[in-house]
XYZ file of C-alpha atoms in Angstrom:
503
model
C 8.636 -4.507 -11.563
C 8.799 -7.393 -9.137
C 10.492 -10.619 -10.138
C 7.594 -12.510 -8.711
C 5.230 -14.439 -10.931
C 1.877 -12.711 -10.885
C 0.011 -15.904 -11.707
C 0.486 -19.168 -9.791
C -0.605 -22.243 -11.747
C -2.532 -24.868 -9.767
C -2.138 -28.393 -11.174
C -4.552 -31.219 -10.653
C -3.061 -33.610 -13.240
C -1.411 -35.772 -10.579
C -4.691 -35.902 -8.650
C -6.592 -36.993 -11.766
C -4.095 -39.804 -12.511
C -4.073 -41.054 -8.947
C -7.840 -40.982 -8.465
C -8.522 -42.599 -11.849
C -6.161 -45.440 -10.912
C -7.896 -45.926 -7.563
C -11.309 -45.607 -9.165
C -10.630 -48.378 -11.701
C -9.255 -50.722 -9.065
C -12.145 -50.033 -6.709
C -14.770 -50.458 -9.415
C -13.311 -53.726 -10.632
C -13.060 -55.081 -7.091
C -16.660 -54.165 -6.247
C -18.373 -55.221 -9.433
C -16.442 -58.258 -10.607
C -18.765 -61.317 -10.624
C -18.009 -64.148 -8.222
C -17.101 -67.208 -10.192
C -17.053 -70.845 -9.200
C -13.729 -71.579 -7.630
C -11.635 -74.209 -9.277
C -11.201 -77.312 -7.141
C -7.666 -77.815 -5.962
C -6.024 -80.938 -7.268
C -4.143 -82.997 -4.736
C -1.972 -85.998 -5.429
C -3.687 -89.344 -4.823
C -1.903 -91.215 -2.073
C -1.983 -94.992 -2.151
C -4.473 -96.790 -0.015
C -3.161 -97.656 3.381
C -4.908 -100.231 5.576
C -8.002 -100.052 3.411
C -8.351 -96.329 3.882
C -9.112 -94.280 0.738
C -6.887 -91.251 0.870
C -8.809 -89.325 -1.818
C -9.863 -85.931 -0.450
C -13.444 -84.763 -0.995
C -13.971 -81.598 -2.951
C -14.532 -78.536 -0.726
C -18.070 -77.286 -0.441
C -18.920 -73.868 -1.992
C -19.840 -71.244 0.565
C -20.643 -68.401 -1.902
C -23.346 -68.678 -4.490
C -22.626 -67.580 -8.014
C -23.811 -64.057 -8.898
C -26.519 -64.150 -11.512
C -26.391 -60.871 -13.460
C -26.649 -59.983 -17.106
C -23.211 -60.309 -18.737
C -22.967 -56.576 -19.481
C -24.254 -55.178 -16.156
C -20.895 -54.860 -14.297
C -19.265 -53.195 -17.293
C -22.058 -50.632 -17.551
C -21.834 -49.862 -13.857
C -18.088 -49.358 -14.073
C -18.464 -47.117 -17.096
C -21.128 -45.003 -15.386
C -19.054 -44.531 -12.276
C -15.935 -43.728 -14.284
C -17.859 -41.229 -16.386
C -19.128 -39.462 -13.278
C -15.687 -39.270 -11.706
C -14.046 -38.087 -14.888
C -16.722 -35.419 -15.280
C -16.175 -34.195 -11.725
C -12.412 -34.100 -12.075
C -12.659 -32.345 -15.426
C -14.857 -29.684 -13.859
C -12.409 -29.295 -10.972
C -9.520 -29.028 -13.402
C -11.251 -26.328 -15.443
C -12.147 -24.290 -12.348
C -8.624 -24.403 -10.928
C -7.202 -23.485 -14.332
C -9.466 -20.452 -14.402
C -8.407 -19.507 -10.887
C -4.735 -19.853 -11.793
C -5.156 -17.255 -14.538
C -6.221 -14.558 -12.076
C -3.351 -12.197 -11.340
C -4.977 -9.922 -8.764
C -6.526 -10.567 -5.379
C -9.888 -9.068 -6.320
C -10.184 -11.229 -9.430
C -9.152 -14.349 -7.506
C -11.691 -13.787 -4.714
C -14.501 -13.260 -7.222
C -13.498 -16.435 -9.036
C -13.405 -18.470 -5.807
C -16.918 -17.498 -4.719
C -18.304 -18.031 -8.232
C -16.668 -21.436 -8.738
C -17.670 -22.624 -5.265
C -21.289 -21.686 -5.918
C -21.224 -23.774 -9.082
C -19.794 -26.782 -7.195
C -22.289 -26.746 -4.311
C -25.314 -25.757 -6.385
C -25.884 -22.303 -4.952
C -26.503 -18.892 -6.520
C -25.268 -16.704 -3.647
C -22.156 -16.651 -1.535
C -19.319 -14.652 -0.062
C -15.627 -15.083 0.591
C -13.812 -13.372 3.453
C -10.075 -12.796 3.212
C -8.726 -12.512 6.743
C -5.222 -13.883 7.250
C -4.748 -15.523 10.627
C -1.507 -13.578 11.116
C -2.214 -9.853 11.272
C 1.465 -8.866 11.182
C 1.135 -7.726 7.592
C -0.825 -4.503 7.819
C -0.764 -3.939 4.074
C -3.524 -6.517 3.432
C -6.808 -5.438 5.047
C -9.807 -7.685 5.686
C -11.679 -8.089 2.409
C -15.175 -9.427 1.711
C -16.400 -10.267 -1.775
C -19.990 -11.324 -2.442
C -21.889 -13.143 -5.173
C -25.571 -12.326 -5.552
C -25.390 -9.867 -2.650
C -25.347 -6.077 -2.904
C -23.038 -3.935 -0.787
C -25.998 -3.268 1.476
C -26.646 -7.003 1.868
C -23.013 -7.625 2.795
C -23.270 -4.809 5.310
C -26.250 -6.498 6.940
C -24.374 -9.793 7.142
C -21.551 -7.944 8.883
C -23.976 -6.977 11.654
C -24.569 -10.641 12.561
C -22.286 -11.774 15.417
C -19.418 -13.774 13.975
C -20.034 -16.680 16.340
C -23.568 -16.990 14.940
C -22.452 -17.543 11.343
C -20.846 -20.663 9.950
C -18.025 -18.786 8.222
C -17.450 -16.668 11.341
C -16.981 -19.771 13.475
C -14.458 -21.133 10.977
C -12.526 -17.854 11.045
C -12.431 -17.686 14.840
C -11.637 -21.329 15.461
C -8.359 -21.911 17.297
C -8.441 -25.678 17.840
C -6.199 -28.037 15.911
C -6.864 -29.595 13.520
C -9.085 -26.834 12.214
C -12.539 -27.625 10.927
C -12.555 -27.773 7.136
C -16.259 -27.102 6.568
C -19.526 -26.412 8.369
C -23.051 -26.988 7.084
C -26.312 -25.575 8.414
C -29.119 -27.268 6.511
C -31.984 -25.291 8.082
C -30.990 -21.932 9.506
C -34.463 -20.790 10.521
C -35.285 -24.183 12.026
C -32.514 -23.869 14.606
C -34.158 -23.026 17.968
C -30.915 -21.572 19.303
C -30.359 -19.242 16.359
C -29.124 -15.766 17.215
C -32.038 -13.278 16.933
C -30.044 -10.903 14.753
C -29.045 -13.773 12.461
C -32.670 -14.835 12.141
C -33.695 -11.277 11.268
C -31.014 -10.961 8.574
C -31.745 -14.413 7.160
C -35.435 -13.578 6.780
C -34.648 -10.197 5.244
C -32.147 -11.580 2.746
C -34.168 -14.738 2.060
C -31.757 -17.579 2.750
C -32.535 -20.742 4.684
C -29.311 -22.773 4.629
C -25.556 -22.188 4.475
C -22.439 -24.180 3.700
C -19.022 -22.777 4.603
C -15.460 -23.977 4.007
C -12.197 -22.793 5.510
C -9.442 -21.444 3.263
C -6.283 -22.828 4.805
C -2.853 -22.939 3.161
C 0.032 -25.124 4.280
C 2.486 -22.256 4.760
C 0.231 -19.290 5.568
C -2.312 -21.147 7.699
C -5.932 -20.007 7.690
C -6.332 -16.990 5.461
C -10.118 -16.798 5.188
C -13.386 -18.624 4.651
C -16.066 -18.950 2.014
C -19.783 -19.481 2.527
C -22.643 -20.181 0.148
C -26.346 -19.608 0.793
C -29.451 -21.555 -0.230
C -32.939 -20.151 -0.637
C -34.490 -23.319 0.803
C -33.341 -25.757 3.503
C -30.687 -27.865 1.792
C -27.223 -29.321 2.131
C -24.680 -30.283 -0.525
C -24.333 -34.013 -1.104
C -21.150 -35.865 -0.278
C -19.852 -35.619 -3.857
C -20.290 -31.842 -3.850
C -18.596 -31.506 -0.469
C -15.635 -33.511 -1.681
C -15.182 -31.400 -4.804
C -15.558 -28.030 -3.102
C -13.156 -29.197 -0.379
C -10.496 -30.016 -2.984
C -11.126 -26.713 -4.717
C -10.849 -24.794 -1.440
C -7.410 -26.303 -0.799
C -6.114 -25.209 -4.192
C -7.752 -21.803 -3.834
C -6.130 -21.237 -0.436
C -2.654 -21.920 -1.834
C -3.254 -19.560 -4.753
C -4.591 -16.806 -2.501
C -1.668 -17.243 -0.102
C 0.792 -16.631 -2.908
C -1.125 -13.589 -4.062
C -1.058 -12.290 -0.497
C 2.720 -12.634 -0.443
C 2.920 -10.863 -3.789
C 0.695 -8.003 -2.588
C 2.704 -7.693 0.605
C 6.019 -7.488 -1.248
C 4.661 -4.913 -3.671
C 3.313 -2.807 -0.832
C 6.649 -2.843 0.967
C 8.524 -1.840 -2.154
C 5.994 0.897 -2.848
C 6.605 2.264 0.637
C 10.355 2.256 0.077
C 9.921 3.992 -3.287
C 7.787 6.691 -1.717
C 10.481 7.306 0.891
C 13.089 7.728 -1.846
C 10.989 10.354 -3.659
C 10.445 13.987 -2.566
C 8.298 14.311 0.518
C 6.802 17.565 -0.788
C 7.145 19.776 -3.816
C 8.878 23.152 -3.540
C 6.966 26.425 -3.720
C 8.427 28.746 -6.310
C 6.808 32.046 -7.332
C 5.374 31.971 -10.837
C 4.589 28.255 -11.041
C 2.383 25.719 -9.306
C 3.363 22.057 -9.143
C 1.388 18.848 -8.706
C 2.477 15.237 -9.003
C 0.666 11.919 -9.271
C 2.722 8.802 -8.590
C 1.005 5.456 -9.129
C 3.139 2.510 -8.043
C 2.471 -0.691 -9.923
C 5.247 -2.884 -8.524
C 8.110 -1.867 -10.823
C 9.627 0.658 -8.458
C 11.887 2.215 -11.092
C 9.954 5.382 -12.031
C 10.821 8.591 -10.220
C 10.474 12.369 -10.306
C 12.089 15.390 -8.729
C 11.621 19.122 -8.373
C 14.312 21.241 -6.697
C 14.969 24.970 -6.369
C 18.075 26.209 -8.221
C 20.071 29.431 -7.984
C 18.613 32.694 -9.340
C 15.026 31.623 -8.733
C 15.188 28.771 -11.242
C 13.562 25.397 -10.835
C 14.885 21.982 -11.844
C 12.339 19.375 -12.942
C 13.066 15.734 -13.720
C 11.257 12.489 -14.443
C 12.850 9.177 -15.263
C 12.843 5.412 -15.111
C 15.586 2.854 -14.512
C 15.744 -0.632 -15.972
C 15.153 -3.679 -13.841
C 12.725 -4.376 -11.054
C 12.593 -5.103 -7.370
C 14.876 -3.792 -4.624
C 17.853 -3.346 -6.957
C 15.856 -1.027 -9.220
C 14.692 0.954 -6.181
C 18.262 1.384 -4.988
C 19.444 2.428 -8.455
C 16.588 4.907 -8.724
C 17.629 6.496 -5.423
C 21.268 6.784 -6.493
C 20.341 8.232 -9.884
C 18.031 10.856 -8.409
C 20.610 11.930 -5.824
C 23.305 12.230 -8.483
C 21.093 14.270 -10.789
C 20.371 16.674 -7.942
C 24.083 17.290 -7.444
C 24.740 17.858 -11.154
C 21.658 20.097 -11.458
C 22.851 22.397 -8.668
C 26.284 22.736 -10.283
C 25.303 23.126 -13.949
C 21.526 22.992 -14.116
C 21.255 25.778 -16.688
C 22.724 23.322 -19.209
C 20.493 20.191 -19.201
C 22.699 18.446 -21.780
C 25.714 18.745 -19.468
C 23.666 17.399 -16.560
C 22.590 14.321 -18.499
C 26.087 13.798 -19.927
C 27.567 13.691 -16.436
C 24.808 11.388 -15.290
C 25.427 9.051 -18.218
C 29.153 8.894 -17.459
C 28.442 8.064 -13.829
C 25.951 5.362 -14.763
C 28.326 3.808 -17.297
C 31.226 3.691 -14.827
C 29.351 2.534 -11.725
C 26.508 0.429 -13.155
C 27.459 -0.656 -16.680
C 24.673 -3.256 -16.887
C 21.877 -0.765 -16.228
C 20.103 1.737 -18.474
C 17.820 4.651 -17.637
C 15.574 7.154 -19.336
C 15.603 10.719 -17.997
C 14.133 14.088 -18.884
C 15.586 17.127 -17.148
C 14.200 20.663 -17.525
C 15.759 23.915 -16.306
C 12.807 26.225 -15.692
C 12.788 30.014 -15.235
C 9.343 30.867 -13.877
C 9.802 34.648 -14.139
C 10.407 34.558 -17.895
C 8.311 31.410 -18.463
C 11.171 29.693 -20.239
C 12.107 26.025 -20.154
C 15.293 24.449 -21.488
C 15.115 20.679 -21.498
C 16.968 17.606 -22.673
C 15.863 14.005 -22.715
C 17.575 10.640 -22.871
C 15.219 8.117 -24.450
C 12.259 9.759 -22.708
C 8.783 10.716 -23.908
C 8.307 14.413 -24.833
C 6.429 16.782 -22.494
C 2.878 17.845 -23.312
C 1.713 21.457 -23.184
C -1.945 21.982 -22.228
C -3.596 25.376 -22.622
C -6.641 27.260 -23.841
C -5.369 27.578 -27.407
C -3.193 24.534 -27.822
C -2.545 20.994 -26.675
C 0.657 19.765 -28.243
C 3.760 17.705 -27.585
C 7.099 19.466 -27.338
C 9.242 18.671 -30.357
C 12.357 16.979 -29.048
C 15.105 15.151 -30.908
C 15.429 11.376 -30.691
C 17.989 10.193 -28.192
C 19.102 6.917 -26.654
C 18.622 6.051 -22.980
C 21.556 6.576 -20.652
C 23.948 3.664 -20.528
C 23.013 2.296 -23.923
C 25.676 4.017 -26.038
C 29.376 4.502 -25.384
C 28.873 8.266 -25.471
C 25.495 9.920 -25.008
C 24.733 13.198 -26.769
C 21.557 15.048 -27.689
C 20.667 18.720 -28.253
C 18.549 20.687 -25.806
C 15.187 22.263 -26.644
C 13.856 25.633 -25.450
C 10.113 26.118 -24.801
C 8.172 29.205 -23.723
C 4.754 28.277 -22.278
C 2.153 31.017 -22.243
C 0.582 32.318 -19.072
C -2.018 29.857 -17.790
C -0.577 26.883 -19.677
C 0.430 23.649 -17.970
C 3.340 21.430 -18.959
C 2.976 17.709 -18.250
C 6.090 15.617 -17.673
C 5.388 11.874 -17.409
C 7.037 8.467 -17.520
C 6.448 5.878 -20.214
C 4.521 3.748 -17.694
C 1.536 6.004 -18.374
C 1.650 4.974 -22.021
C 2.384 1.311 -21.418
C -0.477 0.884 -18.969
C -2.952 1.665 -21.719
C -2.112 -1.634 -23.397
C -2.139 0.108 -26.788
C 0.680 0.478 -29.311
C 2.784 3.559 -28.663
C 1.263 5.667 -31.431
C -2.260 5.020 -30.139
C -1.136 5.579 -26.540
C 0.254 9.005 -27.482
C -2.988 9.842 -29.292
C -4.977 8.733 -26.251
C -2.876 10.962 -23.987
C -3.271 13.929 -26.332
C -7.041 13.480 -26.502
C -7.305 13.238 -22.718
C -5.283 16.437 -22.216
C -7.255 18.299 -24.883
C -10.533 17.414 -23.162
C -9.659 18.980 -19.817
C -12.658 21.172 -18.835
C -12.034 24.887 -18.595
C -13.010 24.828 -14.919
C -10.079 22.528 -14.154
C -7.354 24.248 -16.130
C -6.284 26.457 -13.224
C -5.479 23.449 -11.031
C -2.458 21.327 -12.110
C -3.537 18.503 -9.787
C -7.031 18.408 -11.320
C -5.488 18.303 -14.787
C -3.297 15.335 -13.821
C -6.265 13.504 -12.309
C -8.365 14.122 -15.407
C -5.643 12.754 -17.651
C -5.233 9.655 -15.468
C -8.965 8.921 -15.509
C -9.164 9.050 -19.294
C -5.845 7.463 -20.238
C -5.683 4.491 -17.914
C -8.067 1.588 -18.657
C -9.404 1.385 -15.109
C -9.280 5.080 -14.301
C -7.268 6.896 -11.667
C -8.798 5.150 -8.670
C -7.774 1.606 -9.502
C -4.323 2.755 -10.435
C -3.570 4.368 -7.092
C -0.800 3.426 -4.742
C -0.690 -0.286 -4.204
C -2.864 -0.861 -7.275
C -3.267 -4.482 -8.240
C -3.038 -6.082 -11.594
C -0.467 -3.820 -13.289
C 3.317 -3.780 -13.086
C 3.989 -0.371 -14.655
C 4.695 2.613 -12.455
C 3.158 5.917 -13.516
C 4.395 9.441 -12.845
C 2.776 12.700 -13.973
C 4.437 15.963 -12.963
C 2.228 18.953 -13.824
C 3.723 22.477 -13.953
C 1.325 25.408 -14.376
C 2.688 28.848 -15.231
C 0.768 31.681 -13.578
């Protein structure tokens, strides 16, 4: 997985200390009572030529302030209490934002927190980085209090007619930080389409802020909507402006994280097989869900005498180095499989020796299976890998394999092979441990969850290995197969399922 922190903490402690210091000084200066100045004492010079050199006392130009003794203290306390309350709220909201590890969660938190600060119940945030060089991050709109249909209607309003659209399109420097429209329907120059949508959706005022980061520039805008003509007061504008600055920095870092993950996912896909081979007697399907790790891989290659070599594995580490190691390991296994694929133990032994000599600091789990489709016979060996799962009409069971250490962990790897004979119409599932880890459950419960998902495959889907893999993904993964697709956010574990159906 990537060596990039998935959560960026936003601190406001320094802001609180600085503003509290300024607040106290300002409050004391404004509310301190004016006291009678003490007359300056000057030395009495001796009389010269009958002239009295005594200086008269200066006249007072400011009258004393007559207030109850406790009034200034109460005023200071009230103002301090208000400021502390505001800063505490800001601190809590930025803390909550900092805990979001995915872009979707962060955008939803931004629009919700902003609505609370400006006193609105509806809003939207548009993620649209000013630089479109990164094609992996599309334009994203998240709404609060609006349905998908409502957001679609807002999209039909010309951008120049909306406050957030003007902020997004602005090219002048310095960029406008916020724009308020206190009475949308009262504007005589309002765009006709905007008026129609405003009446239909029932909003009468908007307040929008720009999301601008120091390094990434403008990355989007947020807008909140009021049911009646209204504008946020100065205090609310100040708080939401501070929050928008912190939010923009957090979103910019998440954008960089998403971009890096997408690039590594693309590289990983290029290192994996472009298509699966077609071998008489079996049908293959694979589902690869990249989560940012980049170390999980699979392979399927034709072997002499009509045999088929199948492999799944995972290398330790994360980032580009893990991707490179995965590519080297897969290429080496292919070479050993062609030479001695009928003996999976020999293939893994050679692979372990190569790994130990060339990359002694790295470990890997691998499962290699020599398959004979004509006789429906599989001989397999695993190194620290999860056992395959057989799915059929009469049984759903894990293949009994012996315990073995991952490659590179022991000075000499050794484990016996296992022979399996699937029946006609049965499907064998080979998978990486990322499928189990993504469940968030202990390993025993994750295995039980996988078994239950495979056992519940409907009879109508059992003839299609791809449908079986999709069904298992939907039931095993917490968010289902869709949210765990390529480029999925919020999880660091790669997932591979290689389904082999015997006709």
